[in-house]
Amino acid sequence: MNRAATEPNDGRTQARVDSWVWAVRLFKTRSAAAAACRGGHVRVNGVTAKPAQPVRPGDEIRIRNSGVERIVVVERVITKRVGAPIAAQCLIDRSPPPPPKEVLAALPQRDRGTGRPTKRERRETDRLLGRTDH
């Protein structure tokens, strides 16, 4: 039997963040995980992570993927991709629940082909979504 399937910890105390988030199925490919790290969409313990940053049990990882933020805590360190039930044992999901459909329907949507939003429209959108510093 495959050792990775029976023992997800595989004796490691740390792993690369891009490898770990791919192994626990938060990204479809490892290259997508590395690209998200390079793009600043992955944070480890509140600090933007590079792909090779090590993660250890107890680290909090925040991932922004497709406009949705996932917050997970490393329970076990793995580097090989495993089945979904085993991957679920390797993390603690502390993500907030998704917003209700009524809230999503109320978000502003741009018509297709209208071009890039103006600075004023971007400020209004940021204000609506609560992303302002003021």
Short mmCIF file of C-alpha atoms in Angstrom, two decimals:
data_model
loop_
_atom_site.label_atom_id
_atom_site.label_comp_id
_atom_site.label_asym_id
_atom_site.label_seq_id
_atom_site.Cartn_x
_atom_site.Cartn_y
_atom_site.Cartn_z
CA MET A 1 0.00 0.00 0.00
CA ASN A 2 1.17 3.56 -0.71
CA ARG A 3 2.85 4.99 2.37
CA ALA A 4 1.65 8.53 1.58
CA ALA A 5 -1.94 7.29 1.65
CA THR A 6 -1.56 5.69 5.08
CA GLU A 7 0.82 8.17 6.73
CA PRO A 8 0.25 11.77 5.59
CA ASN A 9 2.90 13.25 7.88
CA ASP A 10 5.77 11.32 6.21
CA GLY A 11 8.15 12.36 9.03
CA ARG A 12 8.63 15.98 7.92
CA THR A 13 8.42 18.94 10.24
CA GLN A 14 8.23 21.56 7.49
CA ALA A 15 7.43 21.89 3.79
CA ARG A 16 7.34 24.56 1.11
CA VAL A 17 4.12 26.57 1.25
CA ASP A 18 3.37 26.10 -2.45
CA SER A 19 3.85 22.35 -2.14
CA TRP A 20 1.71 22.09 1.00
CA VAL A 21 -1.27 24.10 -0.32
CA TRP A 22 -1.20 21.98 -3.49
CA ALA A 23 -0.92 18.72 -1.50
CA VAL A 24 -3.97 19.55 0.64
CA ARG A 25 -5.95 20.40 -2.51
CA LEU A 26 -6.33 24.16 -2.08
CA PHE A 27 -4.92 24.62 -5.62
CA LYS A 28 -5.38 22.40 -8.64
CA THR A 29 -1.69 22.48 -9.67
CA ARG A 30 1.54 23.24 -7.89
CA SER A 31 2.43 25.84 -10.50
CA ALA A 32 -0.88 27.62 -9.75
CA ALA A 33 0.01 27.56 -6.05
CA ALA A 34 3.46 29.01 -6.76
CA ALA A 35 1.96 31.69 -9.01
CA ALA A 36 -0.48 32.66 -6.25
CA CYS A 37 2.45 32.97 -3.82
CA ARG A 38 4.41 35.13 -6.26
CA GLY A 39 1.31 37.26 -6.83
CA GLY A 40 0.92 37.98 -3.11
CA HIS A 41 -2.28 35.95 -2.67
CA VAL A 42 -0.84 33.62 -0.02
CA ARG A 43 0.03 34.81 3.48
CA VAL A 44 1.64 32.72 6.23
CA ASN A 45 1.10 34.03 9.75
CA GLY A 46 0.10 37.42 8.33
CA VAL A 47 3.18 37.84 6.10
CA THR A 48 3.12 37.54 2.30
CA ALA A 49 4.75 34.23 1.41
CA LYS A 50 7.17 33.33 -1.34
CA PRO A 51 6.69 29.84 -2.84
CA ALA A 52 9.65 28.33 -0.97
CA GLN A 53 8.70 29.66 2.48
CA PRO A 54 8.53 26.78 4.95
CA VAL A 55 5.31 25.97 6.82
CA ARG A 56 5.11 24.07 10.09
CA PRO A 57 2.22 22.66 12.12
CA GLY A 58 0.30 25.50 13.75
CA ASP A 59 0.98 28.07 10.99
CA GLU A 60 -2.02 30.04 9.74
CA ILE A 61 -2.28 30.32 5.96
CA ARG A 62 -4.59 32.83 4.23
CA ILE A 63 -5.26 32.26 0.55
CA ARG A 64 -7.14 34.61 -1.75
CA ASN A 65 -8.31 32.59 -4.75
CA SER A 66 -11.01 33.71 -7.20
CA GLY A 67 -12.13 36.48 -4.86
CA VAL A 68 -12.69 34.10 -1.94
CA GLU A 69 -10.45 34.09 1.12
CA ARG A 70 -9.61 30.74 2.72
CA ILE A 71 -8.09 30.63 6.19
CA VAL A 72 -6.51 27.32 7.17
CA VAL A 73 -4.21 26.18 9.96
CA VAL A 74 -1.54 23.56 9.26
CA GLU A 75 -2.32 20.43 11.26
CA ARG A 76 0.14 18.05 9.52
CA VAL A 77 2.88 18.68 7.01
CA ILE A 78 2.69 16.76 3.74
CA THR A 79 4.45 17.25 0.41
CA LYS A 80 2.74 14.61 -1.77
CA ARG A 81 -0.81 15.06 -3.02
CA VAL A 82 -3.15 12.67 -1.22
CA GLY A 83 -6.84 11.82 -1.35
CA ALA A 84 -9.40 14.35 -0.16
CA PRO A 85 -10.27 12.58 3.14
CA ILE A 86 -6.60 12.42 4.15
CA ALA A 87 -5.95 15.99 2.97
CA ALA A 88 -8.83 17.19 5.16
CA GLN A 89 -7.03 15.74 8.21
CA CYS A 90 -3.94 17.83 7.44
CA LEU A 91 -5.60 21.21 7.93
CA ILE A 92 -8.10 23.02 10.12
CA ASP A 93 -10.41 25.19 8.02
CA ARG A 94 -11.20 28.51 9.73
CA SER A 95 -12.62 30.21 6.64
CA PRO A 96 -15.65 32.42 7.17
CA PRO A 97 -18.88 31.06 5.73
CA PRO A 98 -19.69 32.22 2.20
CA PRO A 99 -21.95 35.28 1.97
CA PRO A 100 -25.66 34.70 1.29
CA LYS A 101 -26.81 34.75 -2.32
CA GLU A 102 -28.74 37.99 -1.68
CA VAL A 103 -25.49 39.80 -0.83
CA LEU A 104 -23.73 38.41 -3.90
CA ALA A 105 -26.60 39.54 -6.11
CA ALA A 106 -26.36 43.07 -4.68
CA LEU A 107 -22.68 43.46 -5.63
CA PRO A 108 -22.15 45.75 -8.60
CA GLN A 109 -21.52 44.02 -11.91
CA ARG A 110 -20.02 45.73 -14.94
CA ASP A 111 -21.54 45.12 -18.32
CA ARG A 112 -19.37 43.12 -20.64
CA GLY A 113 -17.30 45.23 -22.98
CA THR A 114 -17.60 48.50 -21.01
CA GLY A 115 -13.86 48.65 -20.46
CA ARG A 116 -11.79 49.18 -17.40
CA PRO A 117 -13.37 50.87 -14.36
CA THR A 118 -12.47 54.50 -13.77
CA LYS A 119 -10.60 55.56 -10.65
CA ARG A 120 -13.85 56.87 -9.19
CA GLU A 121 -15.63 53.55 -9.85
CA ARG A 122 -12.75 51.62 -8.26
CA ARG A 123 -12.93 53.80 -5.14
CA GLU A 124 -16.70 53.28 -4.92
CA THR A 125 -16.27 49.52 -5.29
CA ASP A 126 -13.55 49.45 -2.63
CA ARG A 127 -15.74 51.48 -0.29
CA LEU A 128 -18.68 49.11 -0.87
CA LEU A 129 -16.58 46.02 -0.23
CA GLY A 130 -14.95 47.51 2.87
CA ARG A 131 -11.42 47.57 1.46
CA THR A 132 -10.66 51.20 2.35
CA ASP A 133 -8.14 52.32 4.92
CA HIS A 134 -10.26 55.27 6.06
#
